[in-house]
Structure formats: structure tokens, C-alpha cells
mmCIF file of C-alpha atoms in Angstrom:
data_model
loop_
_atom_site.group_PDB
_atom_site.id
_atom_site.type_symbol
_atom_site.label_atom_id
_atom_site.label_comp_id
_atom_site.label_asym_id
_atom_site.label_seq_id
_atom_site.Cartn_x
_atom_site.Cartn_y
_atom_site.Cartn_z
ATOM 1 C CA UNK A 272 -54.334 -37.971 -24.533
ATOM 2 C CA UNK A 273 -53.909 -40.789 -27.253
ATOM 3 C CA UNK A 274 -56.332 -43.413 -28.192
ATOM 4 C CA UNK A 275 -55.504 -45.642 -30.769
ATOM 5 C CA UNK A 276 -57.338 -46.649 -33.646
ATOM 6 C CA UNK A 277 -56.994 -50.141 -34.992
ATOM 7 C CA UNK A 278 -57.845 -51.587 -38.263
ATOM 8 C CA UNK A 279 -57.859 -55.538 -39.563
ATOM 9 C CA UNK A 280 -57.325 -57.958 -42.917
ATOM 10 C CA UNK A 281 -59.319 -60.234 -41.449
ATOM 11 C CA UNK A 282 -59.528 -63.798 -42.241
ATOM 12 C CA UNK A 283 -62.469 -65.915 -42.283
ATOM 13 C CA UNK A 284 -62.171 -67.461 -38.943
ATOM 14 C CA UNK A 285 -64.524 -66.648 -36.259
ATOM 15 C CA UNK A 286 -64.936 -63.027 -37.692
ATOM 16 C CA UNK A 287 -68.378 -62.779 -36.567
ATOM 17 C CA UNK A 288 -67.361 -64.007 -33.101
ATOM 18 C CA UNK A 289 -64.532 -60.957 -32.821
ATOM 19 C CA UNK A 290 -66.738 -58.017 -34.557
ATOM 20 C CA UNK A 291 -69.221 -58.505 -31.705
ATOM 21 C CA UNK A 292 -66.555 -58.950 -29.118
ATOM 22 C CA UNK A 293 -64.959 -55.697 -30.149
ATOM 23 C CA UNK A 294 -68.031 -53.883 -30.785
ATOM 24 C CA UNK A 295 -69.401 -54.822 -27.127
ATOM 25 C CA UNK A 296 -66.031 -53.396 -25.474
ATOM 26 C CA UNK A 297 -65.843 -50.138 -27.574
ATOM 27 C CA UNK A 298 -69.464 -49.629 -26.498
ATOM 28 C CA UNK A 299 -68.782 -50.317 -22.826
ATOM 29 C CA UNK A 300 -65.640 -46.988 -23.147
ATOM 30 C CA UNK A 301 -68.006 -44.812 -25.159
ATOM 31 C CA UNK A 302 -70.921 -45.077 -22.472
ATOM 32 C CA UNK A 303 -68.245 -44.976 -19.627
ATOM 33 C CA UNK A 304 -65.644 -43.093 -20.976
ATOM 34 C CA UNK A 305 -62.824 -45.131 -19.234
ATOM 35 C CA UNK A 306 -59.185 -43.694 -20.841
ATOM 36 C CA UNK A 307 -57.027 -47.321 -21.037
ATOM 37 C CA UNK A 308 -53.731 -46.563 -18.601
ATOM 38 C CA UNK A 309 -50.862 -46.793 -20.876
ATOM 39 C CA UNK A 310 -49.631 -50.388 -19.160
ATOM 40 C CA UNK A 311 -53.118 -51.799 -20.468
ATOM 41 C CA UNK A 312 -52.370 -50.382 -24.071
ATOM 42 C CA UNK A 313 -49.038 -51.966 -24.387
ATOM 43 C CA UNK A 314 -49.783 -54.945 -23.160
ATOM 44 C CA UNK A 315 -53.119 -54.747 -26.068
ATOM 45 C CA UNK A 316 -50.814 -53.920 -28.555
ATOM 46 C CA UNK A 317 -48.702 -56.492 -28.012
ATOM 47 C CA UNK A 318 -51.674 -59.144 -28.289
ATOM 48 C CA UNK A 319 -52.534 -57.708 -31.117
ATOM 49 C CA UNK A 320 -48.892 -58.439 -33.241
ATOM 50 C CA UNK A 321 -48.689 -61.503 -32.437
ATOM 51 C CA UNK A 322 -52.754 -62.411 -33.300
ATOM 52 C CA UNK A 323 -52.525 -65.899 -35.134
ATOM 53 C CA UNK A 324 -56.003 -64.852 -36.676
ATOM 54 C CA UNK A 325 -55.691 -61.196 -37.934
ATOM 55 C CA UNK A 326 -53.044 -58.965 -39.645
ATOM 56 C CA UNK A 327 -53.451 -55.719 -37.497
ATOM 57 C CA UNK A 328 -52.348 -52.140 -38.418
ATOM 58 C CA UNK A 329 -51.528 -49.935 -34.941
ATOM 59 C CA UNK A 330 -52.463 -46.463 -35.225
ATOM 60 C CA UNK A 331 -51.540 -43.595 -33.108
ATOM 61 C CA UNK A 332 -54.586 -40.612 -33.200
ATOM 62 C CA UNK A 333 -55.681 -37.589 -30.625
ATOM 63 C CA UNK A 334 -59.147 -36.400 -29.521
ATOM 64 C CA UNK A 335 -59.882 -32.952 -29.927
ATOM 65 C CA UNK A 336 -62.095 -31.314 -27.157
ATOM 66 C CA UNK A 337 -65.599 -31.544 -29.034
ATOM 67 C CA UNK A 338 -64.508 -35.315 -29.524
ATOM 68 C CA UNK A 339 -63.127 -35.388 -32.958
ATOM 69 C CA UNK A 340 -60.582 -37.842 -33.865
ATOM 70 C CA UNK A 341 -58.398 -37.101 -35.542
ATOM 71 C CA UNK A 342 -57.491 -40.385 -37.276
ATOM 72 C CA UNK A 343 -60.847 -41.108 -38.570
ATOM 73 C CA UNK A 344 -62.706 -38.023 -37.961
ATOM 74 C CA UNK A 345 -65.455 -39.654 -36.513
ATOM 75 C CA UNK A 346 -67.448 -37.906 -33.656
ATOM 76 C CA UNK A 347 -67.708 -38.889 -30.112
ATOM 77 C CA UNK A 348 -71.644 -38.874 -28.859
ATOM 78 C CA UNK A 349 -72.715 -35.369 -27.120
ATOM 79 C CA UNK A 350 -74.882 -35.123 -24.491
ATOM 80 C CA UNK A 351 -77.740 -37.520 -23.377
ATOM 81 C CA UNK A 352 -81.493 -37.622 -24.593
ATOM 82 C CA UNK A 353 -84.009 -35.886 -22.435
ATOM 83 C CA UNK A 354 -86.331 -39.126 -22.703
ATOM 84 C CA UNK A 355 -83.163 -40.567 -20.730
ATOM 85 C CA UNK A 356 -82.267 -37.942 -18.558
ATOM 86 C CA UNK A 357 -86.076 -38.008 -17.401
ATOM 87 C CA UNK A 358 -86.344 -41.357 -16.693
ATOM 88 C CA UNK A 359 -83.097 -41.346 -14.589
ATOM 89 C CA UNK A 360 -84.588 -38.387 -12.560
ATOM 90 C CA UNK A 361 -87.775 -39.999 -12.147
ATOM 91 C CA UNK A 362 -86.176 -42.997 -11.175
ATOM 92 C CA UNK A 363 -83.796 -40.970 -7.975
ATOM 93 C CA UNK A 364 -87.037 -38.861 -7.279
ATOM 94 C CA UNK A 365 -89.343 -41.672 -6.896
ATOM 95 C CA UNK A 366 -87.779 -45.328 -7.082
ATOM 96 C CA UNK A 367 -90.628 -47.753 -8.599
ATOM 97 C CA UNK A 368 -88.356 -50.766 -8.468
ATOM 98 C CA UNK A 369 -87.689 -53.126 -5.897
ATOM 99 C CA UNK A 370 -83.799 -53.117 -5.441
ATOM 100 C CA UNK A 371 -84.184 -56.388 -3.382
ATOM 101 C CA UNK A 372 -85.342 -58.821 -6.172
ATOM 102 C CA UNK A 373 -82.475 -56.686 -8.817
ATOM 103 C CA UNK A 374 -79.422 -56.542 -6.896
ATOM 104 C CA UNK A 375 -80.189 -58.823 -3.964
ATOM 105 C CA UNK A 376 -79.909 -56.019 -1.640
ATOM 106 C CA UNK A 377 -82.890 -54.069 -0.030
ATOM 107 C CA UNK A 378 -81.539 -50.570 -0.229
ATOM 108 C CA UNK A 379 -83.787 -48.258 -1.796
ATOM 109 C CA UNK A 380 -86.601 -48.198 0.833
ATOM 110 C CA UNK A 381 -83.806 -47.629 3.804
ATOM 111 C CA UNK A 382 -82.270 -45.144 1.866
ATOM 112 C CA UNK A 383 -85.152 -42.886 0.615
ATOM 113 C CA UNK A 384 -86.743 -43.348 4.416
ATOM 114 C CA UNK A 385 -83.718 -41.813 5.380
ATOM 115 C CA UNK A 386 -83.602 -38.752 3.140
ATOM 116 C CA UNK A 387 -87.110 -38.674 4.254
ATOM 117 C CA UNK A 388 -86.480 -38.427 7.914
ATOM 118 C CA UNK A 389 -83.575 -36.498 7.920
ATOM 119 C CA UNK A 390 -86.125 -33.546 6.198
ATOM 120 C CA UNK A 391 -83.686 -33.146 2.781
ATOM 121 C CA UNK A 392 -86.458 -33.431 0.710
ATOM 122 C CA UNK A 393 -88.257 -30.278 2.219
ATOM 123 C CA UNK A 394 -85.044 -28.608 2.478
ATOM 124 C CA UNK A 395 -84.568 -29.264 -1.695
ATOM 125 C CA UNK A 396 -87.610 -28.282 -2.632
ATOM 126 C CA UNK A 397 -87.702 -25.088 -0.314
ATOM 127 C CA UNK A 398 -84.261 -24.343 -1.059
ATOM 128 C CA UNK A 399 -83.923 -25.443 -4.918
ATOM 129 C CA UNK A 400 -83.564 -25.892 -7.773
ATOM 130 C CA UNK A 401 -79.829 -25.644 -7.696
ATOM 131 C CA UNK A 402 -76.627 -24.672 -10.418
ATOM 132 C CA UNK A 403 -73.999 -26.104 -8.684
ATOM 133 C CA UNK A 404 -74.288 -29.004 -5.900
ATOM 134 C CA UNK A 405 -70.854 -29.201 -3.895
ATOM 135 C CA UNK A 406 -69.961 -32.804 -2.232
ATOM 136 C CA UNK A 407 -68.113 -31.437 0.897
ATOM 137 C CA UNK A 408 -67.069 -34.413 2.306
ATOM 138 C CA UNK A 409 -65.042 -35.429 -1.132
ATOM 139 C CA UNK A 410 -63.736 -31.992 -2.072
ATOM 140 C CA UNK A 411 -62.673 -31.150 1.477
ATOM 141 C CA UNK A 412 -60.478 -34.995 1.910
ATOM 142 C CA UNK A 413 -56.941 -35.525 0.473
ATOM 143 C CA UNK A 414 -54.249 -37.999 1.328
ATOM 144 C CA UNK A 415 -54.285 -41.527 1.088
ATOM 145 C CA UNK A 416 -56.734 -44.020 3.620
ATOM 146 C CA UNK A 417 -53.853 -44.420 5.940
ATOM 147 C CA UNK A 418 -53.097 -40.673 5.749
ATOM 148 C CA UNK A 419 -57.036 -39.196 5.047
ATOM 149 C CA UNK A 420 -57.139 -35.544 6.167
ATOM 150 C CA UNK A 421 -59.786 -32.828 5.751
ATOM 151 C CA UNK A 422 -59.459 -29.364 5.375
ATOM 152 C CA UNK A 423 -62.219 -26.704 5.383
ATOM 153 C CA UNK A 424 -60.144 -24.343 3.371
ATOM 154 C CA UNK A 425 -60.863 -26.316 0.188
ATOM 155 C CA UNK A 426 -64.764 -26.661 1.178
ATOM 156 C CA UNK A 427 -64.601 -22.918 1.533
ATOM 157 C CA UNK A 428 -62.416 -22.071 -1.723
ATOM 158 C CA UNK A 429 -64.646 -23.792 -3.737
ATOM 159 C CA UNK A 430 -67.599 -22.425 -2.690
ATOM 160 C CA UNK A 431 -66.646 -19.284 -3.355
ATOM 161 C CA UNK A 432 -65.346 -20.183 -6.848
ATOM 162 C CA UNK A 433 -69.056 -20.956 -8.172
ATOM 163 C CA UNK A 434 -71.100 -18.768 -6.252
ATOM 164 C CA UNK A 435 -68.931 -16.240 -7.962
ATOM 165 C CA UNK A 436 -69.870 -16.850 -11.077
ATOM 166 C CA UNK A 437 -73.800 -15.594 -9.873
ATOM 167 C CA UNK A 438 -74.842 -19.787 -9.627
ATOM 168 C CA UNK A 439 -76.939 -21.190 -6.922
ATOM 169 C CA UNK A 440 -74.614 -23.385 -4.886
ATOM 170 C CA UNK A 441 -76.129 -26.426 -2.280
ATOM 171 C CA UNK A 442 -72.885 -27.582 0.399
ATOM 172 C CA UNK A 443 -73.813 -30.867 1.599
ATOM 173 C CA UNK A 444 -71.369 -31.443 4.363
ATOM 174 C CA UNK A 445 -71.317 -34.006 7.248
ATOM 175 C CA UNK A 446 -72.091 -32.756 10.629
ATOM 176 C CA UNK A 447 -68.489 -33.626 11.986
ATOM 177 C CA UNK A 448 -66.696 -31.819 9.394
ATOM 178 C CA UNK A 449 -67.839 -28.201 9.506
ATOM 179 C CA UNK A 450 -67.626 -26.282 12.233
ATOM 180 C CA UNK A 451 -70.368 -23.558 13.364
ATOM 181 C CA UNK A 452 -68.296 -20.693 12.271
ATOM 182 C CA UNK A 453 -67.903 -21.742 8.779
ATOM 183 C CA UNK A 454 -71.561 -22.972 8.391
ATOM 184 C CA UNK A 455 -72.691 -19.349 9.217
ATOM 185 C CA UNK A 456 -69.735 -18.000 7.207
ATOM 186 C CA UNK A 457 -70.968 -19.695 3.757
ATOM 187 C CA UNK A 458 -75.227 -19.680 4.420
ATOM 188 C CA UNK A 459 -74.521 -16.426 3.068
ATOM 189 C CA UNK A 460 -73.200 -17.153 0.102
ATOM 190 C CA UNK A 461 -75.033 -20.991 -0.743
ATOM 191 C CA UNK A 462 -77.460 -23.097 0.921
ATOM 192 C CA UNK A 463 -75.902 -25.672 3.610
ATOM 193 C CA UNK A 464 -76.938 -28.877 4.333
ATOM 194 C CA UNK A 465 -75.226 -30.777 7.362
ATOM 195 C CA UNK A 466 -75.653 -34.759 6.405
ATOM 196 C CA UNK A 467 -75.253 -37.132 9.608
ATOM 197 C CA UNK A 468 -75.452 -40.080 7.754
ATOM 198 C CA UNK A 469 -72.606 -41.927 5.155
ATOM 199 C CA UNK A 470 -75.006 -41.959 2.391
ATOM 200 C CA UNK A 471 -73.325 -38.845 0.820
ATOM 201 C CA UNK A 472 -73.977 -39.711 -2.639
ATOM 202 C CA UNK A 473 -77.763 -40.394 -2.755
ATOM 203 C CA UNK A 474 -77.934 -36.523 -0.841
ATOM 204 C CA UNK A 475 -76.571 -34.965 -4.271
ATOM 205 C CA UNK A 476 -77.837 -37.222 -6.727
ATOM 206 C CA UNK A 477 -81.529 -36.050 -5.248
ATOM 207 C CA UNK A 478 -80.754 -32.793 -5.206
ATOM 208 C CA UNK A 479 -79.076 -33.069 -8.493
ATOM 209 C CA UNK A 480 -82.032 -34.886 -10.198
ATOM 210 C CA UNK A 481 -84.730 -32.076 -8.452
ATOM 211 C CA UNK A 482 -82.699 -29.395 -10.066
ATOM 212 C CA UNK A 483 -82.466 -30.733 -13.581
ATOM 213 C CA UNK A 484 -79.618 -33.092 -14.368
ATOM 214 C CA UNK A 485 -79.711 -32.266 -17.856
ATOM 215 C CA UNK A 486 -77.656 -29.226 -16.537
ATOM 216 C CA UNK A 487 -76.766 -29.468 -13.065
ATOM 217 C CA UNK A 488 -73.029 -29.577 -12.271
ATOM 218 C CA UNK A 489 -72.019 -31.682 -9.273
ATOM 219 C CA UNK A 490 -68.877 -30.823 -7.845
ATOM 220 C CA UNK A 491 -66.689 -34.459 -6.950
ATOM 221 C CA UNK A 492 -64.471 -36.793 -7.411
ATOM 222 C CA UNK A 493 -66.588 -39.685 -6.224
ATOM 223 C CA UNK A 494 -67.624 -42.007 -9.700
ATOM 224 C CA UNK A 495 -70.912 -42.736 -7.697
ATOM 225 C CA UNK A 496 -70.306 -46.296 -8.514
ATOM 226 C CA UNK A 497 -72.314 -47.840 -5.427
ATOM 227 C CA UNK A 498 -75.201 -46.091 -6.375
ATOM 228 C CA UNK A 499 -75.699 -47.609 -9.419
ATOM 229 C CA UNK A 500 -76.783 -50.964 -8.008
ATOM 230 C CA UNK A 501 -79.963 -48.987 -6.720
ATOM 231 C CA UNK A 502 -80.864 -48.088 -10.347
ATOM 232 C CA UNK A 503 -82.564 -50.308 -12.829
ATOM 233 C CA UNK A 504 -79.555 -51.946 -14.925
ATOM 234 C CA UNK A 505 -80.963 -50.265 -18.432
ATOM 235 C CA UNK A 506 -80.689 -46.910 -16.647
ATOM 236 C CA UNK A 507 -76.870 -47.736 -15.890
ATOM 237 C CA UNK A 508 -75.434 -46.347 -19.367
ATOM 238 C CA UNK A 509 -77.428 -43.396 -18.286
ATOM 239 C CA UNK A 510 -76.393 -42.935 -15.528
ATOM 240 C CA UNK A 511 -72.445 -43.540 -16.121
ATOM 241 C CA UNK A 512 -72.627 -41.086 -19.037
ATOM 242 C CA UNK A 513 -74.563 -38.497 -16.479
ATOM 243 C CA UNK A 514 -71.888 -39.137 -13.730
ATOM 244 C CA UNK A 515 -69.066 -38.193 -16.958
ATOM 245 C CA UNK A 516 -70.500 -35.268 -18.451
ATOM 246 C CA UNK A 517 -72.014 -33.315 -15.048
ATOM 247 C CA UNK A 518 -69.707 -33.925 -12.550
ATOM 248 C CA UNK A 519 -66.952 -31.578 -11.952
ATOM 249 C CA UNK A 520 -63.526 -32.964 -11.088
ATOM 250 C CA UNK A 521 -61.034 -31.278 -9.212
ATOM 251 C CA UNK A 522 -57.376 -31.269 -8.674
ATOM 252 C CA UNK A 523 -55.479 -30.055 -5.664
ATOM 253 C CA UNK A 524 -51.815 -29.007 -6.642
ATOM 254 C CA UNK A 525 -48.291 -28.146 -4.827
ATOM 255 C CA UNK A 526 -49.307 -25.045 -4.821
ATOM 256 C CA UNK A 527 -52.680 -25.479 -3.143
ATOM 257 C CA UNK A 528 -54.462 -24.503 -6.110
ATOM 258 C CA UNK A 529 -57.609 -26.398 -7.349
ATOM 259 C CA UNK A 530 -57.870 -26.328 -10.825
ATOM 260 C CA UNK A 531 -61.985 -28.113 -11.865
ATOM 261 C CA UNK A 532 -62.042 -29.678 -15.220
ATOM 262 C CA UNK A 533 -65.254 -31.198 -16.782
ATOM 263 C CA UNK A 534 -65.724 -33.934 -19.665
ATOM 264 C CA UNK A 535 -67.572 -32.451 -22.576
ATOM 265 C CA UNK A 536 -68.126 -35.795 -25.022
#
């Protein structure tokens, strides 16, 4: 749970050149909130003892839980601005861009025709808003690619585990992973939605920006990555920060127990 917090005697070579450098890349982790693996560290620290240009000082500090450190008490951002959070929903609700002449790639017309004839909109808006949305398909899978399985059990558990706490809960499940049993087992606890399509992510996201995503919690381990080509690039801090703060991750241990944990800085 260590970051470390460097500090410099610089010298007057190409200072200007390595403030910005530094001040780009510590901007990129805040926004995404990437944790360096320890391999990466070392092999920074290292670097920096043997810099030819600076004299640096290594410092070891923690990161308390409202994002304190502890070194230089300085205070991770909290939360995102609702001018941001609005334009991000407006943005999944109703794309004005055209994804082609961005990102090469025509997506976002395919993609919102499909949501549009596979009736999810309706469904939403009949259905919503929603506390919780559930990604079936990712909270249901474990194993590696070679050795992918899917259980229901997990789909189920963790359904149960938030409509407990008296939230509205959306399931969006593909059609080849639930059985008919189990779909009329949980419409009476949450609403169900049985996806036939891949495009998993752009299902919650939808949902997830109809309900609010100011306060919406989005139950995955999917980092939605792919969907951020189909967003404006000056929406993409948004969105990463969103993707940080709202979604829910989830751990499945020895003991079959699936403990969720959510970022709060």
C-alpha cells in the first residue's frame, strides 16, 4: 500500500524539461489511479540513484483511506464535478460525435442502433433509475482464458448481497449464461436483462449514466477500457476517474467468499 514520495537538488540542466515530464506522469496516476507493481518501483528507484542530473532523496510514505499521505500530507482529489459527470452522461445517453473521424472506427452509430433494437432503452427507462447495476457476465467468470468457467452461484450471491441492503439492482446477463430457473428466481428480487450481444459494457454504462453516475455503483471487474475510444478524448480523464470511484470490484477467495471493495479517492 506504499507510494513513494520523491524529492530533488536539482541542477540547472534541463529542469524545465523534467518538471513537465514528471508533472505529466503524476497527472496521468492521479486521473487513473494506476498503483506501480513493485518490479516497476525498483527498477524507478534504481534510475533514480544513479541520475547523472539530479541528487534524489527516496522516501517511503502510506495512503490513508480518505487519501492522505502521510509523508506530505497532501490530499488526493475526491470525487468528480457534476459539470463533468453531466457531460459524460450526456455524452453515453446521446453521442453527438462522430467516432469515425476521432478514433478511425465507426462504432457509435452500430452500437447505439443496437441498444436501440434490442429494446434496452425502453426497458431502462421503464425499469430505472437504478442503485446497483450488476455485470453478470464478469462477476459470474473465473479462471484463466484457457481455463474460463462460469458459475451462476456467484451471479446469484451477489445479487442477493445488494438487494439486501433495500437498493435497486439491474442483472444484465447474456442469454447463454442464465438459465430460465434462475432468471425467474432473481426477477423477484432485481430487474433482469438477458443481453445477446458481446457489447456488455455499453449495456451498463447506459444504464449507469440513466441512473445518475454521480452515484451509481457498477458491480465489475472489467476497466471498460474499449469503451473509451467511443468517448470524446477530453471526456477520457472523466471517464477513467468514473470507472475508479463507481465501480465495485470483487474478489473470489479459497473459501468461495466474495469480498467487494470500492476506491474512495
Amino acid at each position: 500500500m506504499g507510494d513513494a514520495a520523491l524529492k530533488s537538488n536539482q541542477n540547472d540542466v534541463d529542469g524545465y524539461h523534467y518538471d513537465r515530464m514528471s508533472q505529466k506522469v503524476f497527472h496521468y496516476l492521479e486521473h487513473a489511479g494506476e498503483r506501480l507493481p513493485a518490479n516497476l518501483l525498483h527498477v524507478i528507484h534504481s534510475r533514480f540513484n544513479h541520475d547523472p542530473v539530479y541528487n534524489w532523496t527516496w522516501k517511503f510514505c502510506s495512503v490513508s483511506e480518505i487519501g492522505t499521505c502521510s509523508n506530505c500530507r497532501n490530499q488526493l482529489t475526491s470525487g468528480i464535478l457534476p459539470s463533468d459527470i453531466h457531460q459524460l452522461e450526456c455524452e453515453i445517453i446521446s453521442p453527438k460525435h462522430n467516432f469515425s473521424e476521432i478514433h478511425g472506427k465507426d462504432l457509435g452509430k452500430n452500437i447505439h442502433k443496437e441498444l436501440e433494437d434490442y429494446h434496452f432503452k425502453k426497458f431502462v427507462k421503464e425499469r430505472g433509475p437504478f442503485d446497483v447495476i450488476i455485470d453478470g457476465m464478469n462477476v459470474g467468470s473465473y479462471g484463466s482464458t484457457s481455463r474460463f468457467k462460469f458459475t451462476q452461484d456467484l451471479v446469484e450471491e451477489t445479487v442477493h448481497h445488494f438487494a439486501s441492503q433495500q437498493k435497486k439492482v439491474l442483472l444484465i446477463i447474456r442469454n447463454e449464461m442464465i438459465t430460465e430457473d434462475l432468471h425467474t428466481k432473481l426477477e423477484n428480487v432485481c430487474a433482469v436483462f438477458i443481453n445477446n450481444f458481446k457489447n456488455d459494457d455499453l449495456y451498463f454504462l447506459y444504464a449507469a449514466a440513466f441512473s445518475g453516475m454521480q452515484q451509481v455503483e457498477v458491480i465489475t471487474n472489467d476497466k471498460l477500457r474499449d469503451h473509451r475510444l467511443l468517448l470524446p478524448t477530453k471526456l477520457w480523464w472523466t471517464f477513467l476517474r468514473w470507472t475508479r470511484l463507481n465501480c465495485v470490484r470483487f474478489k473470489v477467495n479459497d473459501k468461495g467468499k466474495t469480498p467487494f471493495f470500492q476506491a474512495k479517492v
